[in-house]
Amino acid sequence: MILEATNITKHFGGLKAVNGVDLRIVPASIHSIIGPNGAGKTTLFNLITGAITPAAGTVMFDGVDITGWSPERLAKIGLARTFQRTSVFRNLSVLENIALAIRSREGLSRSIWQSVRSEEAIAAEAMEILGRVRLRGYENSKAGALAHGYQRALDIAIGLALKPKLILMDEPLAGMSRGDRETVAALITSLRSALGVTIVVVEHDVSMVMRLSDRITVMQHGQVIADAPPAEIRDNEAVRKAYLHGSFAT
Amino acid sequence: MSDHTATMPMHAAADRRMKGLALLVAAAAGASVPLWTGNVPFVLILASQAVIAAIVALSLDLLMGSTGLLSFGHAAWYGFGAYLTGLAAKMLTPEMLLLLPLTVAVTILLSAIIGFVLVRQIGKTFAILTLALGQIMFALVFVMSGITGGEDGLQGIPVPTALGFQIAKPAVWYWLLYGILLASLAGAFHIRRSPLGKSWLAIRENTERARFIGLDTGTLKLLSYVVSASLAALAGGLFALFNGAASPDMLNWFESGKVLMYVVLGGVGTIIGPVIGAAVFTVTEHYVSSVTNSWLIYFGGFFVLIVIVAPGGLFGAGASLWARITTARRGASA
Ligand SMILES: Nc1ncnc2c1ncn2[C@@H]1O[C@H](COP(=O)(O)OP(=O)(O)O)[C@@H](O)[C@H]1O
Ligand SMILES: [Mg+2]
């Protein structure tokens, strides 16, 4: 397992946002997490990536106990994420958004001198990553000026620039047109095959999730109600109930 | 899309050359001040004060404009530098090549300790604590009035020397201060373009995202705070030696507010804007306050106006005007 979360728990006041969740992620897999709004998916991501500290439970990443680690420390050992609400450096150029992540990965963020050669090498790598997410041609635009779908792609590209072993994407397809969703879905599949990166995705579009995933975890009320390959999830009684309650967004 | 991005570097290069030229002209004009004010030493003294104010404003912009941390108590470090340098000059040596490095070194140490606590606070808490820090330093001057001179200020700071030569002539002082301002500006521009400066900007833009790409935002903010405090203390030290005295007013919240206004008026994060803002307003303040006692009202009113109509400050407004003119010209010629 590349990621193994055991009995992860976080309560907000009386609300059991995440309540004793177990999550096991196989290396180089695409693993989706689905569930109604408020099920605790984003909170689970926040707990794994260090944005908030779990009240109970442990998280193992690549054989290391990372429970309670800060996001910056986790980023350095290859755990990246994207955000449900797109999070980019809006007033910086698209290229600089990527370059920041590359410099961070290379441990250059604090230097006050950089050779032209290293700067060019970073720009070249950034262009390659932009090519991967189909943002080439926009490198000089301000990130905030990009269309919504492109900003989401940039958010993913920033994560990729860290050369992560595992990337968690919180609703990467949200708010996108049909065409853009297909593009990003294809991107996610290609990332796994080309880079061997493990991907955990939160997504509402169930048919998309069925096609995309090797395995699916279903959450409801802060708990895991099912965890199985797509075919089994389709036939799962508890999951069907969640559908019938109509609480899945489409 | 790729059409106009491909041609952009050429315009950018031309723009850079124009900006470089403008900076050079402005720098030369600044350096020439003693040549045409030779027989009015007072003007030169005022100009020197403007240069010191510019260094302080630059120091605050290195914090606010880089990492986005808002300091309401920046005068704490300005005044701290002034008192420390003044006291050391009285007790140890008048040699500024020893005094100023000493002041900077002590400030680095102290601001690192204080900054360690401060930068871990978010937003409003940070701003309020900086205000408190300023008032604590202000109060310390009175508590330790035995050595600081209390309300009377620190008097009798000896005329300083550099490599043994006395620095007393107004023109020499002006060029010295002006040289330090230019060096600080060059340093600030260099840092802005370095990986460190870009990491700072990332924090100002989006601290949360910065953390998730592995930037150690705590350390980076602390670095920015220490650099900023040290430059402010250096400016304070220079003022004490130049002026021969330091007054508790230098530490007051009012002084902090003024520096903050210079930065906002000039344009937060533009580096050159706050420098020009501080210089222009120091001179204006002098002349207007000699005409009317209510200059603060005008200054405050002007401040409010700028914040509303030109939130990017005077420099920001100028830059966008310039951009509009040049694109219009380009459009016409194309
Ligand atoms: N910081 C917080 N403080 C209080 N309640 C929160 C916080 N974050 C999330 N919640 C609550 O926890 C529950 C789970 O939220 P979330 O993890 O965002 O769900 P999902 O991503 O599955 O839609 C929701 O009821 C939400 O309102
Ligand atoms: Mg969510």
Coordinates of C-alpha atoms and ligand atoms in Angstrom, one line a residue:
Chain A
M1 CA 0.0 0.0 0.0
I2 CA 1.3 3.5 -0.8
L3 CA -1.2 5.0 1.6
E4 CA -2.8 3.4 4.6
A5 CA -5.1 5.4 6.8
T6 CA -6.4 3.6 9.9
N7 CA -9.3 4.7 12.0
I8 CA -9.0 8.4 11.0
T9 CA -11.3 10.6 13.0
K10 CA -12.1 14.3 13.1
H11 CA -15.1 15.9 14.8
F12 CA -16.1 19.5 14.5
G13 CA -18.0 20.2 17.7
G14 CA -20.7 17.5 17.7
L15 CA -20.4 16.8 14.0
K16 CA -18.6 13.6 13.2
A17 CA -17.1 14.9 9.9
V18 CA -14.8 11.9 9.6
N19 CA -15.4 9.0 11.9
G20 CA -13.1 6.0 12.1
V21 CA -12.3 5.9 8.4
D22 CA -9.9 3.3 6.9
L23 CA -8.4 3.9 3.5
R24 CA -5.9 1.7 1.6
I25 CA -4.5 2.8 -1.7
V26 CA -2.7 0.5 -4.0
P27 CA 0.4 2.0 -5.7
A28 CA -0.1 3.3 -9.3
S29 CA -3.9 2.9 -9.0
I30 CA -6.6 5.4 -9.6
H31 CA -8.8 5.3 -6.6
S32 CA -12.0 7.3 -6.4
I33 CA -13.8 8.5 -3.3
I34 CA -17.5 9.3 -3.8
G35 CA -20.3 10.2 -1.5
P36 CA -23.0 12.8 -0.9
N37 CA -22.1 16.4 -0.1
G38 CA -21.0 16.7 3.4
A39 CA -19.9 13.0 3.6
G40 CA -16.5 14.1 4.8
K41 CA -14.4 13.6 1.6
T42 CA -12.7 16.9 1.7
T43 CA -12.1 16.7 5.4
L44 CA -10.5 13.2 4.8
F45 CA -8.2 14.8 2.3
N46 CA -7.4 17.6 4.7
L47 CA -6.5 15.0 7.4
I48 CA -4.3 13.0 5.0
T49 CA -2.4 16.1 3.6
G50 CA -1.8 17.8 6.9
A51 CA -4.2 20.7 6.6
I52 CA -5.8 19.6 9.8
T53 CA -4.6 17.1 12.4
P54 CA -6.7 14.0 13.1
A55 CA -8.1 13.5 16.6
A56 CA -7.4 9.8 16.3
G57 CA -6.0 7.3 13.8
T58 CA -2.8 7.0 11.9
V59 CA -1.7 7.7 8.3
M60 CA 1.1 5.7 6.7
F61 CA 2.6 6.9 3.5
D62 CA 5.1 4.8 1.6
G63 CA 6.0 3.0 4.8
V64 CA 6.4 6.2 6.9
D65 CA 4.0 7.2 9.7
I66 CA 3.0 10.7 8.6
T67 CA 0.3 11.4 11.1
G68 CA 0.3 15.0 12.0
W69 CA 2.9 16.1 9.5
S70 CA 2.7 19.6 8.0
P71 CA 1.7 20.0 4.3
E72 CA 5.1 21.4 3.5
R73 CA 6.8 18.4 4.9
L74 CA 4.4 16.0 3.1
A75 CA 4.9 17.9 -0.2
K76 CA 8.6 17.2 0.1
I77 CA 8.2 13.5 0.4
G78 CA 5.9 13.2 -2.6
L79 CA 2.4 13.8 -1.4
A80 CA 0.6 16.4 -3.5
R81 CA -3.0 17.6 -3.7
T82 CA -5.3 19.8 -5.6
F83 CA -8.2 21.7 -4.1
Q84 CA -12.0 21.6 -4.4
R85 CA -11.9 25.4 -4.8
T86 CA -9.2 26.0 -7.4
S87 CA -6.1 27.2 -5.7
V88 CA -3.4 28.8 -7.9
F89 CA -1.2 31.8 -7.6
R90 CA -3.6 34.1 -9.5
N91 CA -1.4 37.2 -10.1
L92 CA 1.6 35.2 -11.2
S93 CA 2.2 33.8 -14.7
V94 CA 1.2 30.3 -15.5
L95 CA 4.8 29.4 -16.0
E96 CA 5.8 30.9 -12.6
N97 CA 3.0 28.9 -10.9
I98 CA 4.8 25.7 -12.1
A99 CA 8.3 27.0 -11.6
L100 CA 7.6 27.7 -7.9
A101 CA 6.7 24.1 -7.4
I102 CA 9.8 22.9 -9.2
R103 CA 12.1 25.1 -7.2
S104 CA 10.4 24.0 -4.0
R105 CA 11.0 20.3 -5.0
E106 CA 14.6 21.0 -5.8
G107 CA 15.2 22.9 -2.5
L108 CA 15.9 26.2 -4.2
S109 CA 13.1 28.2 -2.8
R110 CA 15.2 30.2 -0.4
S111 CA 18.3 30.9 -2.5
I112 CA 18.9 34.5 -3.5
W113 CA 20.9 33.6 -6.5
Q114 CA 20.0 31.4 -9.4
S115 CA 22.1 30.7 -12.5
V116 CA 20.6 31.5 -15.9
R117 CA 21.1 27.8 -16.7
S118 CA 19.1 26.5 -13.8
E119 CA 16.4 29.1 -14.5
E120 CA 16.2 27.9 -18.1
A121 CA 16.2 24.2 -17.1
I122 CA 13.3 25.0 -14.7
A123 CA 11.4 26.9 -17.4
A124 CA 11.9 24.0 -19.8
E125 CA 10.6 21.5 -17.3
A126 CA 7.7 23.7 -16.6
M127 CA 6.9 23.9 -20.3
E128 CA 6.9 20.2 -20.5
I129 CA 4.5 19.9 -17.6
L130 CA 2.3 22.5 -19.2
G131 CA 2.3 20.5 -22.4
R132 CA 1.1 17.5 -20.4
V133 CA -2.0 19.4 -19.2
R134 CA -2.5 21.1 -22.5
L135 CA -1.7 24.6 -21.2
R136 CA 1.2 25.3 -23.6
G137 CA 0.7 28.7 -25.2
Y138 CA -0.7 30.2 -22.0
E139 CA 2.6 30.2 -20.1
N140 CA 2.8 34.0 -20.0
S141 CA -0.8 34.6 -19.0
K142 CA -1.7 35.4 -15.5
A143 CA -3.1 32.3 -13.8
G144 CA -6.2 34.3 -12.6
A145 CA -7.0 35.2 -16.2
L146 CA -7.4 31.6 -17.4
A147 CA -10.8 30.1 -17.9
H148 CA -12.1 28.0 -15.1
G149 CA -11.3 24.6 -16.6
Y150 CA -7.8 25.7 -17.5
Q151 CA -7.2 26.9 -13.9
R152 CA -8.2 23.4 -12.7
A153 CA -5.7 21.9 -15.1
L154 CA -3.1 24.3 -13.8
D155 CA -3.9 23.3 -10.2
I156 CA -3.2 19.7 -11.2
A157 CA 0.0 20.8 -13.1
I158 CA 1.3 22.5 -9.9
G159 CA 0.8 19.3 -8.1
L160 CA 2.6 17.3 -10.8
A161 CA 5.6 19.6 -10.8
L162 CA 6.3 18.2 -7.3
K163 CA 6.9 14.8 -9.0
P164 CA 4.6 13.3 -6.4
K165 CA 4.2 9.6 -5.7
L166 CA 0.6 10.2 -4.8
I167 CA -1.7 13.1 -5.8
L168 CA -5.1 13.7 -4.2
M169 CA -7.5 15.6 -6.4
D170 CA -10.6 17.1 -4.8
E171 CA -13.3 17.3 -7.5
P172 CA -11.0 18.0 -10.4
L173 CA -14.0 17.9 -12.8
A174 CA -16.3 20.1 -10.8
G175 CA -17.9 23.0 -12.7
M176 CA -16.5 21.9 -16.1
S177 CA -18.2 21.5 -19.4
R178 CA -18.7 17.9 -20.8
G179 CA -15.8 18.4 -23.2
D180 CA -13.5 19.7 -20.5
R181 CA -14.4 16.8 -18.2
E182 CA -13.5 14.3 -20.8
T183 CA -10.2 16.1 -21.4
V184 CA -9.3 16.1 -17.7
A185 CA -10.5 12.5 -17.3
A186 CA -8.2 11.5 -20.1
L187 CA -5.4 13.5 -18.5
I188 CA -5.8 11.6 -15.2
T189 CA -5.6 8.3 -16.9
S190 CA -2.6 9.3 -18.9
L191 CA -0.8 10.6 -15.8
R192 CA -1.1 7.2 -14.2
S193 CA 0.2 5.4 -17.3
A194 CA 2.9 7.9 -18.2
L195 CA 4.2 8.8 -14.8
G196 CA 3.1 5.9 -12.7
V197 CA 1.7 8.3 -10.1
T198 CA -1.0 7.1 -7.8
I199 CA -4.1 9.2 -8.0
V200 CA -6.9 9.5 -5.5
V201 CA -9.9 11.5 -6.9
V202 CA -13.0 12.8 -5.3
E203 CA -15.7 13.0 -8.0
H204 CA -19.5 13.2 -8.2
D205 CA -19.9 12.1 -11.8
V206 CA -20.6 8.4 -11.1
S207 CA -20.4 7.1 -14.6
M208 CA -17.1 8.9 -15.0
V209 CA -15.9 7.4 -11.7
M210 CA -16.9 3.9 -12.8
R211 CA -14.9 4.2 -16.0
L212 CA -11.9 5.8 -14.5
S213 CA -11.3 4.0 -11.2
D214 CA -9.5 0.8 -10.2
R215 CA -11.2 1.0 -6.9
I216 CA -13.9 3.1 -5.3
T217 CA -14.5 4.1 -1.7
V218 CA -18.0 5.3 -0.8
M219 CA -18.4 7.7 2.1
Q220 CA -21.6 8.8 3.9
H221 CA -21.9 10.7 7.2
G222 CA -18.2 10.6 7.8
Q223 CA -17.9 6.8 7.4
V224 CA -16.9 4.4 4.7
I225 CA -20.0 2.5 3.6
A226 CA -18.3 0.5 0.8
D227 CA -14.9 0.0 -0.6
A228 CA -14.6 -2.2 -3.7
P229 CA -13.8 -2.3 -7.5
P230 CA -16.4 -0.4 -9.6
A231 CA -18.4 -3.5 -10.7
E232 CA -19.1 -4.4 -7.1
I233 CA -19.9 -0.9 -6.1
R234 CA -22.6 -0.8 -8.8
D235 CA -24.3 -3.7 -7.2
N236 CA -23.8 -2.7 -3.6
E237 CA -27.0 -2.4 -1.6
A238 CA -25.8 0.4 0.8
V239 CA -24.6 2.5 -2.2
R240 CA -27.8 2.0 -4.0
K241 CA -29.6 3.3 -1.0
A242 CA -27.4 6.4 -0.9
Y243 CA -28.4 7.0 -4.6
L244 CA -32.1 6.5 -3.9
H245 CA -31.9 9.1 -1.2
G246 CA -31.1 11.3 -4.0
S247 CA -28.2 12.9 -2.2
F248 CA -25.6 12.3 -5.0
A249 CA -24.9 15.4 -7.0
T250 CA -24.6 14.6 -10.7
Chain B
M1 CA -3.5 32.8 -28.4
S2 CA 0.1 31.9 -29.1
D3 CA 0.3 34.7 -31.7
H4 CA 0.6 37.5 -29.3
T5 CA 2.5 35.6 -26.7
A6 CA 5.2 35.0 -29.3
T7 CA 5.7 38.7 -29.8
M8 CA 5.5 39.6 -26.2
P9 CA 9.2 39.2 -25.3
M10 CA 10.1 41.9 -27.8
H11 CA 7.8 44.4 -26.2
A12 CA 8.9 43.3 -22.8
A13 CA 12.5 43.9 -23.7
A14 CA 11.8 47.3 -25.0
D15 CA 9.7 48.1 -21.9
R16 CA 12.6 46.9 -19.7
R17 CA 15.0 49.2 -21.5
M18 CA 12.7 52.1 -21.1
K19 CA 12.2 51.4 -17.5
G20 CA 16.0 51.0 -17.0
L21 CA 16.6 54.3 -18.7
A22 CA 13.9 56.0 -16.6
L23 CA 15.5 54.6 -13.4
L24 CA 18.9 55.8 -14.5
V25 CA 17.7 59.3 -15.1
A26 CA 15.9 59.4 -11.8
A27 CA 18.9 58.0 -10.0
A28 CA 21.2 60.7 -11.6
A29 CA 18.7 63.4 -10.8
G30 CA 18.7 62.3 -7.1
A31 CA 22.4 62.2 -6.9
S32 CA 22.7 65.8 -8.3
V33 CA 20.7 67.3 -5.4
P34 CA 23.8 68.7 -3.5
L35 CA 25.1 70.3 -6.7
W36 CA 22.2 72.8 -7.0
T37 CA 21.4 73.2 -3.3
G38 CA 25.0 74.0 -2.3
N39 CA 24.2 77.3 -0.7
V40 CA 21.0 76.3 1.1
P41 CA 22.1 73.6 3.5
F42 CA 18.6 73.3 4.9
V43 CA 17.3 71.9 1.6
L44 CA 20.0 69.3 1.7
I45 CA 19.1 68.3 5.2
L46 CA 15.5 67.9 4.2
A47 CA 16.6 65.9 1.2
S48 CA 18.6 63.7 3.4
Q49 CA 15.6 63.1 5.7
A50 CA 13.6 62.2 2.6
V51 CA 16.2 59.6 1.6
I52 CA 16.1 58.1 5.1
A53 CA 12.3 58.0 5.0
A54 CA 12.6 56.3 1.6
I55 CA 14.9 53.6 3.1
V56 CA 12.3 53.0 5.9
A57 CA 9.5 52.8 3.4
L58 CA 11.5 50.3 1.3
S59 CA 12.1 48.2 4.3
L60 CA 8.4 48.0 5.0
D61 CA 7.7 47.1 1.4
L62 CA 10.1 44.2 1.7
L63 CA 7.7 42.8 4.2
M64 CA 4.3 44.0 3.1
G65 CA 5.0 43.8 -0.6
S66 CA 6.7 40.5 -0.5
T67 CA 4.9 38.2 1.9
G68 CA 1.8 40.4 2.4
L69 CA 2.3 40.7 6.2
L70 CA 0.9 44.0 7.4
S71 CA 2.9 45.8 10.0
F72 CA 1.4 48.6 12.0
G73 CA 4.5 49.0 14.1
H74 CA 7.4 49.2 11.8
A75 CA 8.8 52.3 13.5
A76 CA 9.7 49.9 16.3
W77 CA 12.7 48.8 14.3
Y78 CA 13.5 52.2 12.9
G79 CA 13.6 53.7 16.5
F80 CA 15.4 50.7 17.9
G81 CA 18.1 51.1 15.3
A82 CA 18.4 54.8 16.1
Y83 CA 18.6 54.3 19.9
L84 CA 21.0 51.4 19.7
T85 CA 23.3 53.2 17.3
G86 CA 23.1 56.4 19.2
L87 CA 23.9 54.7 22.5
A88 CA 26.7 52.7 21.0
A89 CA 28.2 55.8 19.5
K90 CA 28.2 57.6 22.8
M91 CA 29.5 54.6 24.8
L92 CA 31.8 52.7 22.4
T93 CA 33.0 54.3 19.2
P94 CA 31.9 57.0 16.7
E95 CA 33.1 54.7 13.9
M96 CA 30.0 54.1 11.7
L97 CA 31.6 51.2 10.0
L98 CA 31.5 49.4 13.3
L99 CA 28.3 51.0 14.6
L100 CA 26.1 50.2 11.7
P101 CA 27.1 46.5 11.3
L102 CA 26.6 46.2 15.1
T103 CA 23.1 47.6 14.9
V104 CA 22.2 45.4 12.0
A105 CA 23.6 42.3 13.7
V106 CA 21.7 43.0 16.9
T107 CA 18.5 43.7 15.0
I108 CA 18.9 40.5 13.0
L109 CA 19.1 38.6 16.3
L110 CA 16.3 40.4 18.1
S111 CA 13.9 40.5 15.1
A112 CA 14.5 36.8 14.5
I113 CA 13.4 36.0 18.1
I114 CA 10.4 38.4 18.0
G115 CA 9.6 37.5 14.4
F116 CA 9.6 33.8 15.3
V117 CA 6.5 34.5 17.5
L118 CA 4.9 37.1 15.2
V119 CA 4.9 35.3 11.8
R120 CA 3.2 32.3 13.3
Q121 CA 0.1 34.5 13.8
I122 CA -2.3 35.0 11.0
G123 CA -3.5 38.2 9.4
K124 CA -5.1 40.5 12.0
T125 CA -3.3 39.1 14.9
F126 CA 0.1 39.7 13.3
A127 CA -0.9 43.3 12.6
I128 CA -2.1 43.9 16.1
L129 CA 1.0 42.4 17.6
T130 CA 3.3 44.6 15.5
L131 CA 1.4 47.6 16.8
A132 CA 1.9 46.3 20.4
L133 CA 5.6 45.8 19.7
G134 CA 5.9 49.4 18.6
Q135 CA 4.2 50.6 21.7
I136 CA 6.4 48.4 23.9
M137 CA 9.6 49.8 22.4
F138 CA 8.1 53.3 22.8
A139 CA 7.4 52.7 26.4
L140 CA 10.9 51.2 27.0
V141 CA 12.4 54.5 26.1
F142 CA 10.6 56.1 29.0
V143 CA 11.2 53.2 31.4
M144 CA 14.9 53.3 30.7
S145 CA 15.0 57.1 30.6
G146 CA 18.3 57.0 32.7
I147 CA 20.2 56.0 29.6
T148 CA 17.8 56.9 26.8
G149 CA 17.1 60.4 27.9
G150 CA 13.3 59.7 28.1
E151 CA 11.1 62.4 26.8
D152 CA 14.0 64.7 25.9
G153 CA 15.4 62.1 23.5
L154 CA 18.9 60.8 23.2
Q155 CA 21.1 63.8 22.9
G156 CA 24.8 64.4 22.3
I157 CA 25.5 61.6 19.8
P158 CA 29.0 62.3 18.6
V159 CA 29.8 63.2 15.0
P160 CA 30.5 59.8 13.4
T161 CA 33.6 58.8 11.5
A162 CA 34.0 56.5 8.5
L163 CA 37.5 54.9 8.5
G164 CA 38.5 57.6 10.9
F165 CA 37.3 60.5 8.8
Q166 CA 34.6 62.7 10.3
I167 CA 31.4 62.7 8.4
A168 CA 29.9 66.2 8.9
K169 CA 29.3 68.0 5.6
P170 CA 25.7 67.9 4.5
A171 CA 26.7 67.1 1.0
V172 CA 28.8 64.1 2.1
W173 CA 26.0 62.9 4.3
Y174 CA 23.5 63.2 1.5
W175 CA 25.6 61.2 -0.9
L176 CA 26.3 58.6 1.7
L177 CA 22.6 58.2 2.5
Y178 CA 21.7 58.3 -1.1
G179 CA 24.3 55.6 -1.9
I180 CA 22.8 53.4 0.7
L181 CA 19.3 53.9 -0.6
L182 CA 20.5 53.0 -4.1
A183 CA 22.3 49.9 -2.8
S184 CA 19.2 48.9 -0.9
L185 CA 17.0 49.4 -3.9
A186 CA 19.4 47.3 -6.0
G187 CA 19.3 44.6 -3.3
A188 CA 15.5 44.7 -3.2
F189 CA 15.2 44.3 -7.0
H190 CA 17.7 41.5 -7.0
I191 CA 15.8 39.6 -4.2
R192 CA 12.5 40.2 -6.0
R193 CA 13.9 38.3 -9.1
S194 CA 15.6 35.6 -7.1
P195 CA 13.9 32.3 -6.0
L196 CA 13.6 33.7 -2.5
G197 CA 11.7 36.8 -3.7
K198 CA 9.4 34.7 -5.9
S199 CA 8.7 32.4 -3.0
W200 CA 7.8 35.4 -0.9
L201 CA 5.4 36.6 -3.6
A202 CA 3.8 33.1 -3.7
I203 CA 3.1 33.5 0.1
R204 CA 1.5 36.9 -0.5
E205 CA -0.6 35.4 -3.4
N206 CA -1.8 32.3 -1.7
T207 CA -0.2 31.1 1.5
E208 CA -2.2 27.9 1.7
R209 CA -1.1 26.8 -1.8
A210 CA 2.4 27.8 -1.0
R211 CA 2.5 25.4 1.9
F212 CA 1.1 22.5 -0.2
I213 CA 3.9 22.9 -2.8
G214 CA 6.3 22.4 0.1
L215 CA 7.3 26.0 0.8
D216 CA 8.2 26.5 4.4
T217 CA 6.1 29.6 4.8
G218 CA 7.0 30.1 8.4
T219 CA 10.7 30.4 7.7
L220 CA 10.2 32.4 4.6
K221 CA 8.0 34.9 6.4
L222 CA 10.6 35.1 9.2
L223 CA 13.3 35.8 6.7
S224 CA 11.3 38.6 5.2
Y225 CA 10.5 40.0 8.6
V226 CA 14.2 40.0 9.6
V227 CA 15.4 41.6 6.4
S228 CA 12.7 44.2 6.7
A229 CA 13.5 45.0 10.4
S230 CA 17.2 45.1 9.7
L231 CA 16.9 47.6 6.9
A232 CA 14.6 49.8 9.0
A233 CA 17.1 49.6 11.9
L234 CA 19.9 50.6 9.6
A235 CA 17.9 53.6 8.5
G236 CA 17.2 54.5 12.1
G237 CA 20.9 54.2 12.9
L238 CA 21.8 56.4 10.0
F239 CA 19.2 59.0 11.2
A240 CA 20.6 59.1 14.7
L241 CA 24.2 59.6 13.4
F242 CA 23.1 62.2 10.9
N243 CA 20.8 64.1 13.3
G244 CA 23.0 63.8 16.4
A245 CA 20.0 62.9 18.4
A246 CA 17.1 60.4 18.6
S247 CA 13.7 61.1 19.9
P248 CA 11.0 58.8 21.2
D249 CA 8.7 60.1 18.5
M250 CA 10.6 57.9 16.1
L251 CA 9.1 54.9 17.8
N252 CA 5.6 56.1 18.1
W253 CA 2.6 54.5 16.3
F254 CA 2.2 57.8 14.5
E255 CA 5.6 57.2 12.8
S256 CA 4.6 53.7 12.0
G257 CA 1.4 54.9 10.4
K258 CA 3.2 57.4 8.3
V259 CA 5.6 54.8 6.9
L260 CA 2.6 52.6 6.2
M261 CA 0.9 55.4 4.3
Y262 CA 4.1 56.1 2.3
V263 CA 4.1 52.4 1.2
V264 CA 0.4 52.4 0.4
L265 CA 0.5 55.7 -1.4
G266 CA 3.6 54.7 -3.4
G267 CA 2.2 51.2 -4.3
V268 CA 2.6 48.1 -2.1
G269 CA 5.0 45.7 -3.6
T270 CA 6.3 47.9 -6.3
I271 CA 9.6 48.6 -4.5
I272 CA 10.2 51.9 -6.3
G273 CA 6.8 53.3 -5.5
P274 CA 7.2 53.4 -1.7
V275 CA 10.6 55.0 -2.1
I276 CA 9.3 57.8 -4.3
G277 CA 6.2 58.1 -2.1
A278 CA 8.2 58.5 1.1
A279 CA 10.6 61.1 -0.5
V280 CA 7.8 63.1 -2.1
F281 CA 5.7 63.1 1.1
T282 CA 8.5 64.0 3.4
V283 CA 9.3 67.1 1.4
T284 CA 5.6 68.0 0.9
E285 CA 4.9 67.4 4.6
H286 CA 7.7 69.9 5.5
Y287 CA 6.4 72.7 3.3
V288 CA 2.7 72.2 3.8
S289 CA 3.1 71.9 7.6
S290 CA 5.0 75.2 7.6
V291 CA 2.0 76.8 5.9
T292 CA -0.8 75.2 7.8
N293 CA -1.2 73.4 11.0
S294 CA -3.9 71.1 9.6
W295 CA -1.7 69.5 7.0
L296 CA -2.5 66.1 8.5
I297 CA -6.1 66.6 7.5
Y298 CA -5.0 67.2 3.9
F299 CA -2.6 64.3 4.0
G300 CA -5.2 62.0 5.5
G301 CA -7.7 63.1 2.9
F302 CA -5.3 62.6 0.1
F303 CA -4.5 59.1 1.5
V304 CA -8.2 58.2 1.5
L305 CA -8.6 59.5 -2.0
I306 CA -5.6 57.4 -3.3
V307 CA -6.8 54.3 -1.6
I308 CA -10.2 54.6 -3.2
V309 CA -9.3 55.8 -6.7
A310 CA -5.9 54.2 -7.1
P311 CA -5.6 51.1 -4.8
G312 CA -2.3 50.2 -6.5
G313 CA -0.8 53.5 -5.2
L314 CA 0.6 56.3 -7.2
F315 CA 3.2 54.1 -8.8
G316 CA 0.6 51.5 -9.6
A317 CA -1.6 54.1 -11.2
G318 CA 1.3 55.6 -13.1
A319 CA 2.3 52.1 -14.4
S320 CA -1.1 51.2 -15.6
L321 CA -1.4 54.6 -17.3
W322 CA 1.9 54.0 -18.9
A323 CA 0.8 50.6 -20.1
R324 CA -2.3 52.0 -21.6
I325 CA -0.4 54.7 -23.4
T326 CA 2.1 52.3 -24.9
T327 CA -0.5 49.7 -25.9
A328 CA -2.5 52.5 -27.5
R329 CA 0.5 53.6 -29.4
R330 CA 1.3 50.0 -30.4
G331 CA -2.2 49.6 -31.5
A332 CA -2.1 52.7 -33.6
S333 CA 1.2 51.7 -35.3
A334 CA 0.1 48.1 -36.0
Ligands
LIG1 N1 -13.5 23.5 9.3 C1 -14.7 23.0 9.6 N2 -15.4 23.4 10.7 C2 -16.6 22.9 10.9 N3 -17.2 22.0 10.1 C3 -16.6 21.6 9.0 C4 -15.3 22.1 8.7 N4 -14.9 21.5 7.5 C5 -16.0 20.7 7.2 N5 -17.0 20.8 8.1 C6 -18.2 20.0 8.0 O1 -17.8 18.6 7.9 C7 -18.7 17.9 7.1 C8 -17.9 17.3 6.0 O2 -17.5 18.3 5.1 P1 -16.6 17.9 3.8 O3 -15.5 17.1 4.2 O4 -16.3 19.2 3.1 O5 -17.6 17.1 2.9 P2 -17.5 16.7 1.4 O6 -16.2 17.1 0.9 O7 -17.7 15.2 1.4 O8 -18.7 17.4 0.7 C9 -19.7 19.0 6.6 O9 -20.9 18.9 7.3 C10 -19.0 20.3 6.8 O10 -20.0 21.3 7.0
MG2 MG -15.7 18.4 -0.6

